[in-house]
Coordinates of C-alpha atoms in Angstrom, one line a residue:
X198 CA 1.4 -0.6 1.0
X199 CA -1.5 -2.8 1.4
X200 CA -3.6 -0.7 3.7
X201 CA -7.3 -1.6 4.0
X202 CA -9.9 1.1 4.6
X203 CA -12.2 -0.7 7.0
X204 CA -12.4 1.7 9.9
X205 CA -14.3 1.4 13.2
X206 CA -17.1 3.6 14.3
X207 CA -16.2 6.5 16.5
X208 CA -15.3 5.6 20.1
X209 CA -14.3 7.5 23.2
X210 CA -10.8 8.8 22.7
X211 CA -10.0 8.3 26.4
X212 CA -10.6 4.5 26.1
X213 CA -7.3 2.8 26.7
X214 CA -8.1 0.3 23.9
X215 CA -8.7 3.2 21.5
X216 CA -5.5 4.9 22.5
X217 CA -3.6 1.7 22.0
X218 CA -5.2 1.2 18.6
X219 CA -4.1 4.6 17.5
X220 CA -0.6 4.0 18.6
X221 CA -0.5 0.8 16.7
X222 CA -1.8 2.5 13.5
X223 CA 0.7 5.3 13.8
X224 CA 3.7 2.9 14.4
X225 CA 2.6 0.7 11.6
X226 CA 2.2 3.6 9.2
X227 CA 5.7 4.9 10.1
X228 CA 7.2 1.5 9.5
X229 CA 5.5 1.3 6.1
X230 CA 6.7 4.8 5.3
X231 CA 10.3 3.5 5.7
X232 CA 9.8 0.8 3.0
X233 CA 10.5 3.0 -0.1
X234 CA 13.8 4.1 1.4
X235 CA 14.8 0.5 2.1
X236 CA 14.0 -0.4 -1.5
X237 CA 16.7 2.2 -2.5
X238 CA 19.2 0.4 -0.3
X239 CA 18.3 -3.1 -1.4
X240 CA 21.0 -3.2 -4.1
X241 CA 19.0 -5.5 -6.3
X242 CA 16.7 -5.5 -9.3
X243 CA 13.1 -4.2 -8.6
X244 CA 11.6 -7.6 -9.2
X245 CA 14.1 -9.2 -6.8
X246 CA 13.5 -6.8 -3.9
X247 CA 9.7 -7.1 -4.4
X248 CA 10.0 -10.9 -4.6
X249 CA 11.9 -11.2 -1.3
X250 CA 9.6 -8.6 0.3
X251 CA 6.7 -11.0 -0.2
X252 CA 8.5 -14.3 0.1
X253 CA 10.1 -13.6 3.5
X254 CA 6.8 -12.2 4.8
X255 CA 4.6 -15.1 3.6
X256 CA 5.5 -17.6 6.5
X257 CA 4.5 -15.0 9.0
X258 CA 1.2 -14.5 7.2
X259 CA 0.6 -18.2 7.1
X260 CA 1.4 -18.8 10.7
X261 CA -2.2 -18.2 12.0
X262 CA -3.5 -21.0 9.8
X263 CA -1.5 -23.5 11.8
X264 CA -3.5 -22.8 14.9
X265 CA -7.0 -21.8 13.7
X266 CA -9.2 -21.8 10.7
X267 CA -9.3 -18.4 8.8
X268 CA -11.4 -19.5 5.9
X269 CA -15.1 -19.1 5.4
X270 CA -17.5 -20.2 8.0
X271 CA -19.1 -23.7 7.5
X272 CA -22.0 -23.3 5.1
X273 CA -20.9 -19.8 4.0
X274 CA -21.8 -19.1 0.4
X275 CA -19.2 -17.9 -2.2
X276 CA -16.2 -19.5 -0.5
X277 CA -14.6 -20.7 -3.8
X278 CA -15.1 -17.3 -5.4
X279 CA -13.7 -15.5 -2.4
X280 CA -10.6 -17.7 -2.4
X281 CA -10.2 -17.0 -6.2
X282 CA -10.4 -13.3 -5.5
X283 CA -8.0 -13.5 -2.6
X284 CA -5.4 -15.3 -4.9
X285 CA -6.1 -12.7 -7.6
X286 CA -5.1 -10.0 -5.2
X287 CA -1.6 -11.4 -5.3
X288 CA -1.3 -10.8 -9.1
X289 CA -2.2 -7.1 -8.7
X290 CA -0.2 -6.6 -5.5
X291 CA 2.8 -8.1 -7.3
X292 CA 2.2 -5.7 -10.2
X293 CA 1.9 -2.8 -7.8
X294 CA 5.2 -3.6 -6.1
X295 CA 7.1 -4.3 -9.3
X296 CA 6.0 -1.0 -10.9
X297 CA 6.6 0.9 -7.6
X298 CA 10.0 -0.5 -7.0
X299 CA 11.0 0.3 -10.6
X300 CA 9.6 3.9 -10.2
X301 CA 11.7 4.4 -7.1
X302 CA 14.9 4.0 -9.1
X303 CA 13.8 6.6 -11.7
X304 CA 12.2 9.4 -9.9
X305 CA 12.1 10.9 -6.4
X306 CA 10.9 8.8 -3.4
X307 CA 8.5 11.5 -2.4
X308 CA 6.9 12.0 -5.8
X309 CA 6.5 8.2 -6.6
X310 CA 5.2 7.4 -3.1
X311 CA 2.6 10.2 -3.0
X312 CA 1.3 9.2 -6.5
X313 CA 0.9 5.6 -5.5
X314 CA -0.8 6.5 -2.2
X315 CA -3.5 8.3 -4.2
X316 CA -4.8 4.9 -5.2
X317 CA -7.5 4.6 -2.6
X318 CA -9.2 7.5 -4.2
X319 CA -9.8 5.4 -7.3
X320 CA -11.7 2.7 -5.2
X321 CA -15.1 4.4 -5.4
X322 CA -14.7 4.7 -9.2
X323 CA -14.0 1.0 -9.4
X324 CA -17.0 0.2 -7.3
X325 CA -19.1 2.2 -9.7
X326 CA -17.6 0.6 -12.8
X327 CA -17.6 -3.0 -11.5
X328 CA -20.6 -3.0 -9.1
X329 CA -22.8 -0.3 -10.5
X330 CA -22.9 1.7 -7.3
X331 CA -22.4 5.4 -8.0
X332 CA -20.0 7.3 -5.8
X333 CA -21.2 10.2 -3.7
X334 CA -20.2 13.8 -4.2
X335 CA -17.5 13.6 -1.7
X336 CA -15.8 10.7 -3.5
X337 CA -16.1 12.5 -6.8
X338 CA -14.5 15.6 -5.3
X339 CA -11.7 13.5 -3.7
X340 CA -11.0 11.9 -7.1
X341 CA -10.8 15.3 -8.8
X342 CA -8.5 16.6 -6.1
X343 CA -6.3 13.6 -6.4
X344 CA -6.0 13.9 -10.2
X345 CA -5.1 17.5 -9.9
X346 CA -2.6 16.8 -7.2
X347 CA -0.9 13.9 -9.1
X348 CA -0.6 16.1 -12.3
X349 CA 1.0 18.9 -10.2
X350 CA 3.4 16.4 -8.6
X351 CA 4.4 15.0 -12.0
X352 CA 4.8 18.4 -13.7
X353 CA 5.5 20.8 -10.8
X354 CA 9.3 20.8 -11.2
X355 CA 11.0 22.6 -14.1
X356 CA 14.1 20.5 -14.2
X357 CA 12.3 17.2 -14.9
X358 CA 14.3 14.6 -16.8
X359 CA 12.9 11.8 -19.0
X360 CA 13.7 9.3 -16.2
X361 CA 11.6 11.4 -13.7
X362 CA 8.7 11.4 -16.1
X363 CA 9.0 7.6 -16.7
X364 CA 9.1 7.0 -13.0
X365 CA 6.0 9.1 -12.4
X366 CA 4.2 7.2 -15.1
X367 CA 5.2 3.9 -13.6
X368 CA 4.0 5.1 -10.2
X369 CA 0.6 6.0 -11.7
X370 CA 0.4 2.5 -13.2
X371 CA 1.4 1.1 -9.7
X372 CA -1.4 3.1 -8.2
X373 CA -3.9 1.7 -10.7
X374 CA -2.8 -1.8 -9.8
X375 CA -3.1 -1.1 -6.1
X376 CA -6.6 0.3 -6.6
X377 CA -7.7 -2.9 -8.2
X378 CA -6.0 -4.8 -5.4
X379 CA -8.0 -2.9 -2.8
X380 CA -11.3 -3.6 -4.7
X381 CA -10.4 -7.4 -4.8
X382 CA -9.5 -7.4 -1.1
X383 CA -12.9 -5.6 -0.4
X384 CA -14.8 -8.3 -2.3
X385 CA -12.9 -11.3 -0.8
X386 CA -13.3 -9.8 2.7
X387 CA -17.1 -10.4 2.6
X388 CA -16.4 -14.1 3.2
X389 CA -12.8 -14.5 4.3
X390 CA -10.8 -12.9 7.1
X391 CA -8.3 -10.2 6.6
X392 CA -5.4 -12.6 7.5
X393 CA -6.6 -15.2 5.0
X394 CA -6.8 -12.6 2.1
X395 CA -3.4 -11.2 2.9
X396 CA -1.7 -14.6 3.2
X397 CA -3.2 -15.8 -0.1
X398 CA -2.2 -12.6 -1.8
X399 CA 1.3 -12.6 -0.5
X400 CA 1.9 -16.2 -1.5
X401 CA 0.5 -15.8 -5.1
X402 CA 2.3 -12.4 -5.4
X403 CA 5.6 -14.1 -4.5
X404 CA 5.1 -16.7 -7.2
X405 CA 4.2 -14.1 -9.8
X406 CA 7.4 -12.1 -9.0
X407 CA 9.5 -15.3 -9.2
X408 CA 8.2 -15.8 -12.7
X409 CA 9.1 -12.2 -13.6
X410 CA 12.7 -12.9 -12.2
X411 CA 13.0 -16.0 -14.4
X412 CA 11.7 -14.2 -17.5
X413 CA 14.0 -11.2 -16.9
X414 CA 17.0 -13.4 -16.2
X415 CA 17.8 -11.0 -13.3
X416 CA 19.7 -12.2 -10.2
X417 CA 17.5 -12.7 -7.2
X418 CA 20.3 -12.0 -4.8
X419 CA 21.2 -8.6 -3.3
X420 CA 24.6 -7.3 -4.3
X421 CA 25.8 -6.6 -0.7
X422 CA 25.1 -7.3 3.0
X423 CA 23.6 -3.9 3.3
X424 CA 21.2 -4.8 0.5
X425 CA 20.3 -8.1 2.2
X426 CA 19.6 -6.3 5.5
X427 CA 17.4 -3.7 3.6
X428 CA 15.4 -6.5 2.0
X429 CA 15.0 -8.2 5.4
X430 CA 13.7 -4.9 6.8
X431 CA 11.3 -4.6 3.9
X432 CA 9.7 -7.9 4.8
X433 CA 9.7 -7.8 8.5
X434 CA 9.3 -4.1 9.3
X435 CA 7.2 -3.0 6.4
X436 CA 5.2 -6.1 5.3
X437 CA 4.7 -8.0 8.5
X438 CA 4.9 -5.5 11.4
X439 CA 3.7 -2.4 9.5
X440 CA 0.7 -4.1 7.9
X441 CA 0.0 -6.2 11.0
X442 CA -0.1 -3.2 13.4
X443 CA -2.4 -1.3 11.0
X444 CA -4.8 -4.2 10.5
X445 CA -4.9 -4.7 14.3
X446 CA -5.5 -1.1 15.1
X447 CA -8.1 -0.3 12.4
X448 CA -10.7 -2.5 14.1
X449 CA -10.9 -0.4 17.2
X450 CA -9.8 3.1 16.2
X451 CA -12.2 6.0 15.5
X452 CA -12.6 6.6 11.8
X453 CA -11.5 10.2 11.7
X454 CA -8.3 9.7 13.7
X455 CA -7.4 6.5 11.9
X456 CA -8.0 8.1 8.5
X457 CA -5.6 10.9 9.4
X458 CA -3.0 8.5 10.7
X459 CA -3.1 6.6 7.4
X460 CA -1.6 9.7 5.8
X461 CA 1.6 9.2 7.8
X462 CA 3.3 6.7 5.3
X463 CA 3.8 9.2 2.4
X464 CA 4.7 12.0 4.9
X465 CA 7.3 9.7 6.7
X466 CA 8.7 8.6 3.3
X467 CA 9.1 12.2 2.1
X468 CA 11.0 13.1 5.4
X469 CA 13.2 10.0 5.2
X470 CA 13.9 10.6 1.5
X471 CA 15.1 14.1 2.4
X472 CA 17.3 12.8 5.3
X473 CA 18.8 9.8 3.4
X474 CA 19.1 11.2 -0.2
X475 CA 18.6 15.0 0.1
X476 CA 15.5 14.7 -2.1
X477 CA 12.9 17.5 -1.8
X478 CA 9.7 18.6 -3.4
X479 CA 9.5 21.8 -5.3
X480 CA 7.0 24.4 -3.9
X481 CA 4.4 23.6 -6.5
X482 CA 4.9 19.9 -6.0
X483 CA 4.3 20.3 -2.3
X484 CA 1.0 21.9 -3.1
X485 CA 0.1 18.9 -5.2
X486 CA 1.1 16.6 -2.4
X487 CA -1.2 18.4 0.0
X488 CA -4.1 17.9 -2.5
X489 CA -3.4 14.2 -2.7
X490 CA -3.3 13.8 1.1
X491 CA -6.6 15.7 1.5
X492 CA -8.2 13.5 -1.1
X493 CA -7.0 10.3 0.6
X494 CA -8.3 11.6 4.0
X495 CA -11.7 12.4 2.4
X496 CA -12.0 8.8 1.2
X497 CA -10.8 7.4 4.5
X498 CA -13.4 9.4 6.4
X499 CA -16.1 8.3 3.9
X500 CA -15.3 4.6 4.6
X501 CA -16.9 4.7 8.1

């Protein structure tokens, strides 16, 4: 889920490097889109699946530090603050995963995923509140579209149960935590590399989720071999390969094309939820989903 919004300036679409970058983003987005379905197959408590998702991925994130320095350049100002922010990203990323994994057990995969993926739309609002930089009209319009879309997603089906409503509320809370995570990543990235921020966040997030497991008294182990394989897939396919391919491709891809491809995860998740569990969106909810996707695309375009 941790997709940054730092996109490259437009480049010639026939450039082989650009085509390769777009393929990397698309593949990474599809891998991330499979993650919510794997959570359903994890056969474990939400905190346990989130814990292993980060714990198993952390060694891969730390590997680059064994061969080169990924910290601030010598003499760079704000290094201590940047590392503090990078570690704080782990707290909010852990909260995002815990809330999201819990929501997936209560409401539909499509609804919860689309609600959480509206989080980037909140980033300009956080920048205004925390940095004093007012958002432009496009960002305000995107925020309004996302709010309307999320409300329609939450209320657009007549046969909603209490569990569905609770799941959607948890997904909204997860989206809020993810929006704060994105803001912290943005601030830490002014000094540190993307890899450094992601590695620090993963490690701290795993520790936070381990504490949650101890407090809850829940078993950290999956209940079956199928669950164990699903958790391994969460870590390797979603967290390492998915995030890694997107981070690699965003540096070279044109902003418009990359912004559109970043909409693939919720679309892929919705399709996989239908194939694996027969879950579908009501007609009105589909309209809300379209509004959310348009809002996210507007924010992605505006981040050029």
